[in-house]
CSV table of C-alpha atoms in Angstrom, one decimal:
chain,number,residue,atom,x,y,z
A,1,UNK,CA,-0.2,5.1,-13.7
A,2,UNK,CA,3.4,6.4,-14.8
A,3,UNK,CA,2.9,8.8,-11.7
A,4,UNK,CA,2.6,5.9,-9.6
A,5,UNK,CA,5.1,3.5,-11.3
A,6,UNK,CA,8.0,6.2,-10.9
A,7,UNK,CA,7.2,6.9,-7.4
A,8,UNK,CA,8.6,2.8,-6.5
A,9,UNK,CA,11.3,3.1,-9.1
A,10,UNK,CA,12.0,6.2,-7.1
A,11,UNK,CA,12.6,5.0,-3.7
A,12,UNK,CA,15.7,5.6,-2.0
A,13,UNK,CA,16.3,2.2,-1.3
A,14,UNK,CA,15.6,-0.3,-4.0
A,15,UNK,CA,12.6,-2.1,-4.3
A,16,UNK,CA,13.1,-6.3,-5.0
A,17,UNK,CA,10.2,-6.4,-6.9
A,18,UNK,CA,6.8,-5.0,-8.2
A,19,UNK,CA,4.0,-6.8,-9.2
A,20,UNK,CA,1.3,-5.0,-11.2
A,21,UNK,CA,-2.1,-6.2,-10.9
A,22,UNK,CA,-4.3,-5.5,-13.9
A,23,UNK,CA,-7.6,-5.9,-12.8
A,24,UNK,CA,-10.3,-5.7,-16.1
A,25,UNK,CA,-8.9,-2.1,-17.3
A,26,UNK,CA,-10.3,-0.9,-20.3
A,27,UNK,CA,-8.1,1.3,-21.5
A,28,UNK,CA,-4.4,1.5,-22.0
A,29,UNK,CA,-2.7,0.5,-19.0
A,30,UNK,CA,-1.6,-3.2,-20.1
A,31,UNK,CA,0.5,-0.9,-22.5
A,32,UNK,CA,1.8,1.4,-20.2
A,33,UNK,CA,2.8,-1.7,-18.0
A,34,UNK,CA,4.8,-3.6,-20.4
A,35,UNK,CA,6.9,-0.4,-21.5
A,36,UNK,CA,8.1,-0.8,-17.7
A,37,UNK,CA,8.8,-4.2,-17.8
A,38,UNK,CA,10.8,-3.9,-20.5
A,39,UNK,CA,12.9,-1.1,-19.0
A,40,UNK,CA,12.8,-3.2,-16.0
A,41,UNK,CA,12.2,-6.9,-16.6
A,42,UNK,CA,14.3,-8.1,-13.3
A,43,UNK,CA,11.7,-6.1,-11.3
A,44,UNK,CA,8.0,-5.9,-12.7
A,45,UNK,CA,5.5,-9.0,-12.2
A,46,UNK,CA,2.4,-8.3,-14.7
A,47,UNK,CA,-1.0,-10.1,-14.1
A,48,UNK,CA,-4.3,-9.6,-16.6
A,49,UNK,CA,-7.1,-10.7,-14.7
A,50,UNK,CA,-10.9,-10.2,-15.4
A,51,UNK,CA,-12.3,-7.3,-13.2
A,52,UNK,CA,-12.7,-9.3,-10.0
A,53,UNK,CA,-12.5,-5.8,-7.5
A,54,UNK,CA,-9.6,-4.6,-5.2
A,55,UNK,CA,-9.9,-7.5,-2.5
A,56,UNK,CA,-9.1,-9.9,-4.9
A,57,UNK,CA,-6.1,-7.9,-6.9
A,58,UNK,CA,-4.6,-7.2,-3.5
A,59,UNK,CA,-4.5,-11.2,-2.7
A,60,UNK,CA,-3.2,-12.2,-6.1
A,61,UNK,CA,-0.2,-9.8,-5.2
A,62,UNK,CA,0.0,-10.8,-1.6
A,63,UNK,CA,0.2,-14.3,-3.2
A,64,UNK,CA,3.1,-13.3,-5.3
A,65,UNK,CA,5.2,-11.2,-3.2
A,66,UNK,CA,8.5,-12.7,-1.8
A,67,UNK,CA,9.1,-10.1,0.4
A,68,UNK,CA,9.2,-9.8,3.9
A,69,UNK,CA,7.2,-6.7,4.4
A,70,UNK,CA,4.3,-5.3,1.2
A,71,UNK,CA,3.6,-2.3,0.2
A,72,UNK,CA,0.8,-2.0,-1.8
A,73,UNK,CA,-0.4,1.3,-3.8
A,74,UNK,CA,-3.1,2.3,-6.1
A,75,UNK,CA,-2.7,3.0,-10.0
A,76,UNK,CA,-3.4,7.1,-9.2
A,77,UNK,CA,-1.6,6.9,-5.9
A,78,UNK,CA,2.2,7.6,-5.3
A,79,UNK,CA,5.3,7.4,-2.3
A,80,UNK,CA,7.7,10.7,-2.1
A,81,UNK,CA,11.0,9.1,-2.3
A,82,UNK,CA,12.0,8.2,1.3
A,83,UNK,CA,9.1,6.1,2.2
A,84,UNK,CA,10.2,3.3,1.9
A,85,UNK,CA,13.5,3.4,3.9
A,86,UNK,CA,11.8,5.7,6.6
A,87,UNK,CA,9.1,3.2,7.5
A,88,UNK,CA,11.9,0.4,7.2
A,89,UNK,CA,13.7,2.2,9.7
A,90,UNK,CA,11.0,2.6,12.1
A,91,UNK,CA,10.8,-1.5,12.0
A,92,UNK,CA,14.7,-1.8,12.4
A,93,UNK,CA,14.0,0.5,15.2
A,94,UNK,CA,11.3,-1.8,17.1
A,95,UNK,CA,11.6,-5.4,16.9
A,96,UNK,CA,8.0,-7.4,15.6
A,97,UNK,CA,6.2,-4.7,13.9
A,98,UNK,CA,3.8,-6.4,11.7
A,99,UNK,CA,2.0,-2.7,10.5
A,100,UNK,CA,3.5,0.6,9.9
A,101,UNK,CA,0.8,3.3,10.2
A,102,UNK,CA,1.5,6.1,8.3
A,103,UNK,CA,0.4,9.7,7.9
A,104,UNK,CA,-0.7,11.1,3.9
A,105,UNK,CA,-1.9,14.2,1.7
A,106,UNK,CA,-5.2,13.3,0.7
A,107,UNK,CA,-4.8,15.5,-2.7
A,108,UNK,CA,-8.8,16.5,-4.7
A,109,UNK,CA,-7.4,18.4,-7.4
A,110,UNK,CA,-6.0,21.8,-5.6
A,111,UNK,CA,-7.5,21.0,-2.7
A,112,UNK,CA,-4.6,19.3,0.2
A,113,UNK,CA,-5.7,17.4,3.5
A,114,UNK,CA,-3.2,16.5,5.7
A,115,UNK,CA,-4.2,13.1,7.2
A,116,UNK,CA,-2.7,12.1,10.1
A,117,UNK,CA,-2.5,9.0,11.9
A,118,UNK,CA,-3.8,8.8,15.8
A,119,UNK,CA,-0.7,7.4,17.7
A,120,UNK,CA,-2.5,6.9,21.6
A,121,UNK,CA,-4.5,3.5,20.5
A,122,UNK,CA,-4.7,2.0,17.3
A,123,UNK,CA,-8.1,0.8,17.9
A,124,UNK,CA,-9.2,3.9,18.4
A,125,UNK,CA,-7.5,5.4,15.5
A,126,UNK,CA,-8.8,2.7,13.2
A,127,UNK,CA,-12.7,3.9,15.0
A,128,UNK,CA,-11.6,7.6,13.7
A,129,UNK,CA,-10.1,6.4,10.2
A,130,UNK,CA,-6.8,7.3,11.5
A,131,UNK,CA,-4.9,4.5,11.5
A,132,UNK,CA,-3.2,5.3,7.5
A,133,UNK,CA,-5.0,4.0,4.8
A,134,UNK,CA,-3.9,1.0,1.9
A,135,UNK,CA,-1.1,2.9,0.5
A,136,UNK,CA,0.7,4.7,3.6
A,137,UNK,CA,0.8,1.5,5.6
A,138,UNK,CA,3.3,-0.7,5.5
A,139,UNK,CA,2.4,-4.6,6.4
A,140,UNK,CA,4.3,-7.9,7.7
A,141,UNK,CA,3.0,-10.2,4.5
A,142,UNK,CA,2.9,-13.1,6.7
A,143,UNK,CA,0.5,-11.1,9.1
A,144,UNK,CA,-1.3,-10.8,6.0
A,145,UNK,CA,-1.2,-14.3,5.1
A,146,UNK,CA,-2.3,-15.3,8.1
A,147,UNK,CA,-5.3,-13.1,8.4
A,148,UNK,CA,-6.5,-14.5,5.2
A,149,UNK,CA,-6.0,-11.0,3.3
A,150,UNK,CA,-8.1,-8.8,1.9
A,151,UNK,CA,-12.0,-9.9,2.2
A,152,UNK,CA,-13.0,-9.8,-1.6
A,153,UNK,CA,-16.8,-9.3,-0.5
A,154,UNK,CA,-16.1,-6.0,1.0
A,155,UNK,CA,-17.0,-3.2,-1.3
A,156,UNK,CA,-15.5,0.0,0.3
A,157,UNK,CA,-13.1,0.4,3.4
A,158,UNK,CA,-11.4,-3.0,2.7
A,159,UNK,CA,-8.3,-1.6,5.1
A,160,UNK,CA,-10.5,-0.8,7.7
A,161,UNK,CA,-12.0,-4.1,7.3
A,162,UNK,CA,-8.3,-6.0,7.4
A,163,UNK,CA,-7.0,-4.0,10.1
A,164,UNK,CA,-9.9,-4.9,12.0
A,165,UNK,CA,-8.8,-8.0,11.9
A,166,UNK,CA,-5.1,-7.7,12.1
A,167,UNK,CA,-5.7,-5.7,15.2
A,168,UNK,CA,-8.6,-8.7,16.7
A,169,UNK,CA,-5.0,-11.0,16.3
A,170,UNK,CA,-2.9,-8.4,18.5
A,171,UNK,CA,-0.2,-7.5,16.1
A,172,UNK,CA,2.0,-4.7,16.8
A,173,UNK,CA,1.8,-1.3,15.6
A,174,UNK,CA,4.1,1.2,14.8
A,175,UNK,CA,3.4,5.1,13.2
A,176,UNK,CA,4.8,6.8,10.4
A,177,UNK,CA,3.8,10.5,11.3
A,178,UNK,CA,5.8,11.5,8.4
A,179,UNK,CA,3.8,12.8,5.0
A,180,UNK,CA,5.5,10.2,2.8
A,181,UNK,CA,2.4,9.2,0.5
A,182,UNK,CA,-0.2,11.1,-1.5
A,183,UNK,CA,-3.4,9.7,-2.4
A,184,UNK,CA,-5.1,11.1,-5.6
A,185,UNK,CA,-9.2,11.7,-5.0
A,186,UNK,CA,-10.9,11.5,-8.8
């Protein structure tokens, strides 16, 4: 979690605010959360809720973001410094992009997969599980909104789920083929 929580405070362009869902944990991540807050109480947003899955911490968030675009990233996940700004740039650089697609590093202890997103059709990328995954893409919250979110009766693959359905509503699509995120595999 302090991985992940210095990786946002570690973006090159400043993040407006981060809201930390807490969903059930057991252990001592409510403490490791509030140390931040208090090192940064204009920024952090803390919710305790009872273990209700990922679906349904991703919507309390969505419900609670101001911002225009949401970023949202797993407690043993992280974003490399320029993100952020890179995939902020790719949206200045096309008008109406309501998903940023981007490329990761799957990391499994030593082990490194480069995972790279298919730029030709984003259906068919989405078919081959390249089209980025929760915490390299980048999404238009009120795209989001209007989708309904994250569908808290999906187990697994809740992205590919959503995007499924942002895709069914034709938004548009844009790709990060940079390596800006690393997701951790326990």
């Amino acid at each position: 979690l302090p991985r992940c929580l210095d990786s946002i405070l570690a973006q090159r362009i400043p993040v407006r605010e981060i809201i930390c869902i807490d969903d059930g944990s057991t252990d001592n991540t409510i403490q490791i959360l509030r140390q931040y807050e208090a090192k940064h109480q204009h920024l952090f947003k803390i919710v305790q809720q009872e273990n209700s899955g990922a679906g349904k911490a991703r919507n309390r968030g969505l419900e609670m973001a101001q911002g225009t675009y949401v970023q949202f990233l797993d407690a043993d996940d992280c974003l490399l410094p320029d993100k952020i700004l890179n995939q902020l740039e790719l949206i200045a650089c096309r008008n109406g992009v309501e998903l940023i697609a981007g490329n990761f590093t799957r990391i499994n202890g030593e082990s490194k997969e480069l995972v790279q997103v298919f730029t030709e059709d984003p259906w068919i990328a989405l078919i081959r599980g390249k089209l980025g995954c929760t915490c390299s893409n980048l999404f238009l919250r009120s795209s989001l909104v209007a989708s309904g979110g994250w569908n808290i009766n999906q187990k697994s693959s809740q992205e590919v789920e959503l995007m499924f359905r942002l895709l069914g509503s034709g938004i548009t699509v844009e790709y990060d083929t940079k390596y800006l995120t690393e997701v951790h595999v326990r």
